[in-house]
């Protein structure tokens, strides 16, 4: 049962990173002058989302 939960967590993390990449790319395409700031926010959002996916993996191993 934990494997199913981890799989759903990874799907959620993947979708979140994809949406963040889409938003950052759209922002950079519309306003190239904010490229540095948008990229920084994207990297931070990706790191936090990936951390949540890893926490789900650890919880699955513990349970």
Short mmCIF file of N, CA and C in Angstrom, two decimals:
data_model
loop_
_atom_site.label_atom_id
_atom_site.label_comp_id
_atom_site.label_asym_id
_atom_site.label_seq_id
_atom_site.Cartn_x
_atom_site.Cartn_y
_atom_site.Cartn_z
N UNK A 1 0.81 -1.19 0.00
CA UNK A 1 0.00 0.00 0.00
C UNK A 1 0.87 1.26 0.00
N UNK A 2 2.02 1.21 0.67
CA UNK A 2 2.91 2.37 0.71
C UNK A 2 3.50 2.70 -0.64
N UNK A 3 3.71 1.66 -1.46
CA UNK A 3 4.27 1.89 -2.79
C UNK A 3 3.31 2.70 -3.65
N UNK A 4 2.02 2.45 -3.50
CA UNK A 4 1.02 3.21 -4.24
C UNK A 4 1.04 4.67 -3.80
N UNK A 5 1.14 4.88 -2.50
CA UNK A 5 1.21 6.25 -1.98
C UNK A 5 2.45 6.98 -2.47
N UNK A 6 3.58 6.28 -2.50
CA UNK A 6 4.81 6.91 -2.99
C UNK A 6 4.69 7.23 -4.48
N UNK A 7 4.09 6.33 -5.22
CA UNK A 7 3.90 6.58 -6.65
C UNK A 7 3.05 7.81 -6.90
N UNK A 8 1.99 7.95 -6.13
CA UNK A 8 1.14 9.13 -6.27
C UNK A 8 1.90 10.40 -5.86
N UNK A 9 2.73 10.29 -4.85
CA UNK A 9 3.53 11.44 -4.43
C UNK A 9 4.53 11.86 -5.50
N UNK A 10 5.13 10.92 -6.16
CA UNK A 10 6.09 11.23 -7.21
C UNK A 10 5.38 11.86 -8.41
N UNK A 11 4.20 11.34 -8.73
CA UNK A 11 3.43 11.94 -9.83
C UNK A 11 3.09 13.39 -9.49
N UNK A 12 2.69 13.64 -8.27
CA UNK A 12 2.38 15.00 -7.84
C UNK A 12 3.59 15.91 -7.92
N UNK A 13 4.74 15.41 -7.48
CA UNK A 13 5.96 16.22 -7.54
C UNK A 13 6.35 16.50 -8.99
N UNK A 14 6.22 15.50 -9.84
CA UNK A 14 6.55 15.69 -11.25
C UNK A 14 5.64 16.71 -11.92
N UNK A 15 4.36 16.64 -11.62
CA UNK A 15 3.42 17.63 -12.18
C UNK A 15 3.74 19.03 -11.66
N UNK A 16 4.07 19.14 -10.40
CA UNK A 16 4.37 20.46 -9.84
C UNK A 16 5.62 21.06 -10.48
N UNK A 17 6.66 20.26 -10.68
CA UNK A 17 7.87 20.77 -11.31
C UNK A 17 7.59 21.15 -12.76
N UNK A 18 6.78 20.36 -13.44
CA UNK A 18 6.41 20.69 -14.81
C UNK A 18 5.64 21.99 -14.91
N UNK A 19 4.70 22.20 -14.00
CA UNK A 19 3.95 23.46 -13.99
C UNK A 19 4.85 24.65 -13.65
N UNK A 20 5.79 24.44 -12.75
CA UNK A 20 6.72 25.52 -12.41
C UNK A 20 7.61 25.86 -13.60
N UNK A 21 8.06 24.85 -14.31
CA UNK A 21 8.89 25.10 -15.50
C UNK A 21 8.08 25.82 -16.58
N UNK A 22 6.83 25.44 -16.74
CA UNK A 22 5.96 26.11 -17.71
C UNK A 22 5.78 27.58 -17.35
N UNK A 23 5.52 27.84 -16.08
CA UNK A 23 5.32 29.22 -15.64
C UNK A 23 6.59 30.06 -15.80
N UNK A 24 7.74 29.49 -15.44
CA UNK A 24 8.99 30.23 -15.58
C UNK A 24 9.31 30.50 -17.05
N UNK A 25 9.09 29.52 -17.90
CA UNK A 25 9.34 29.70 -19.33
C UNK A 25 8.41 30.75 -19.92
N UNK A 26 7.16 30.71 -19.53
CA UNK A 26 6.20 31.71 -20.02
C UNK A 26 6.58 33.11 -19.55
N UNK A 27 6.99 33.23 -18.30
CA UNK A 27 7.39 34.54 -17.77
C UNK A 27 8.61 35.07 -18.50
N UNK A 28 9.58 34.20 -18.77
CA UNK A 28 10.79 34.64 -19.47
C UNK A 28 10.49 35.01 -20.91
N UNK A 29 9.55 34.31 -21.54
CA UNK A 29 9.21 34.62 -22.93
C UNK A 29 8.45 35.94 -23.03
N UNK A 30 7.63 36.24 -22.04
CA UNK A 30 6.84 37.48 -22.08
C UNK A 30 7.66 38.69 -21.66
N UNK A 31 8.54 38.50 -20.68
CA UNK A 31 9.35 39.62 -20.19
C UNK A 31 10.79 39.15 -19.98
N UNK A 32 11.60 39.24 -21.03
CA UNK A 32 12.98 38.74 -20.92
C UNK A 32 13.81 39.43 -19.83
N UNK A 33 13.44 40.64 -19.42
CA UNK A 33 14.23 41.35 -18.42
C UNK A 33 14.11 40.73 -17.03
N UNK A 34 13.12 39.88 -16.79
CA UNK A 34 12.98 39.24 -15.48
C UNK A 34 13.51 37.81 -15.49
N UNK A 35 14.33 37.50 -16.47
CA UNK A 35 14.81 36.13 -16.62
C UNK A 35 15.56 35.63 -15.38
N UNK A 36 16.47 36.44 -14.84
CA UNK A 36 17.25 36.01 -13.68
C UNK A 36 16.39 35.73 -12.47
N UNK A 37 15.44 36.60 -12.20
CA UNK A 37 14.57 36.43 -11.04
C UNK A 37 13.63 35.23 -11.22
N UNK A 38 13.07 35.08 -12.42
CA UNK A 38 12.17 33.95 -12.68
C UNK A 38 12.91 32.63 -12.58
N UNK A 39 14.15 32.60 -13.07
CA UNK A 39 14.93 31.37 -13.00
C UNK A 39 15.26 31.01 -11.56
N UNK A 40 15.57 32.01 -10.75
CA UNK A 40 15.87 31.77 -9.34
C UNK A 40 14.65 31.20 -8.62
N UNK A 41 13.50 31.79 -8.86
CA UNK A 41 12.27 31.30 -8.23
C UNK A 41 11.96 29.88 -8.70
N UNK A 42 12.19 29.61 -9.99
CA UNK A 42 11.96 28.26 -10.51
C UNK A 42 12.86 27.23 -9.84
N UNK A 43 14.13 27.55 -9.69
CA UNK A 43 15.07 26.61 -9.05
C UNK A 43 14.65 26.34 -7.61
N UNK A 44 14.27 27.39 -6.88
CA UNK A 44 13.83 27.20 -5.50
C UNK A 44 12.57 26.34 -5.42
N UNK A 45 11.61 26.63 -6.29
CA UNK A 45 10.36 25.85 -6.29
C UNK A 45 10.63 24.39 -6.63
N UNK A 46 11.52 24.15 -7.59
CA UNK A 46 11.86 22.78 -7.96
C UNK A 46 12.54 22.05 -6.81
N UNK A 47 13.43 22.73 -6.12
CA UNK A 47 14.12 22.11 -4.99
C UNK A 47 13.16 21.74 -3.87
N UNK A 48 12.24 22.66 -3.55
CA UNK A 48 11.28 22.37 -2.49
C UNK A 48 10.35 21.23 -2.87
N UNK A 49 9.92 21.21 -4.12
CA UNK A 49 9.03 20.15 -4.59
C UNK A 49 9.74 18.80 -4.59
N UNK A 50 10.98 18.80 -5.02
CA UNK A 50 11.76 17.56 -5.02
C UNK A 50 11.99 17.07 -3.59
N UNK A 51 12.19 18.00 -2.67
CA UNK A 51 12.36 17.61 -1.26
C UNK A 51 11.09 16.94 -0.73
N UNK A 52 9.93 17.45 -1.13
CA UNK A 52 8.68 16.81 -0.69
C UNK A 52 8.57 15.40 -1.26
N UNK A 53 9.00 15.22 -2.51
CA UNK A 53 8.99 13.87 -3.09
C UNK A 53 9.92 12.93 -2.34
N UNK A 54 11.09 13.43 -1.94
CA UNK A 54 12.03 12.59 -1.18
C UNK A 54 11.50 12.28 0.21
N UNK A 55 10.82 13.24 0.82
CA UNK A 55 10.21 12.97 2.13
C UNK A 55 9.17 11.86 2.00
N UNK A 56 8.39 11.89 0.92
CA UNK A 56 7.42 10.82 0.68
C UNK A 56 8.10 9.47 0.54
N UNK A 57 9.26 9.44 -0.11
CA UNK A 57 10.02 8.20 -0.27
C UNK A 57 10.49 7.68 1.09
N UNK A 58 10.99 8.56 1.92
CA UNK A 58 11.48 8.15 3.25
C UNK A 58 10.34 7.65 4.12
N UNK A 59 9.22 8.35 4.07
CA UNK A 59 8.05 7.93 4.86
C UNK A 59 7.58 6.55 4.40
N UNK A 60 7.63 6.31 3.07
CA UNK A 60 7.24 5.00 2.55
C UNK A 60 8.17 3.91 3.06
N UNK A 61 9.47 4.18 3.14
CA UNK A 61 10.41 3.18 3.64
C UNK A 61 10.23 2.93 5.14
N UNK A 62 9.87 3.96 5.89
CA UNK A 62 9.71 3.82 7.32
C UNK A 62 8.43 3.04 7.65
N UNK A 63 7.35 3.34 6.91
CA UNK A 63 6.06 2.72 7.22
C UNK A 63 5.99 1.28 6.77
#
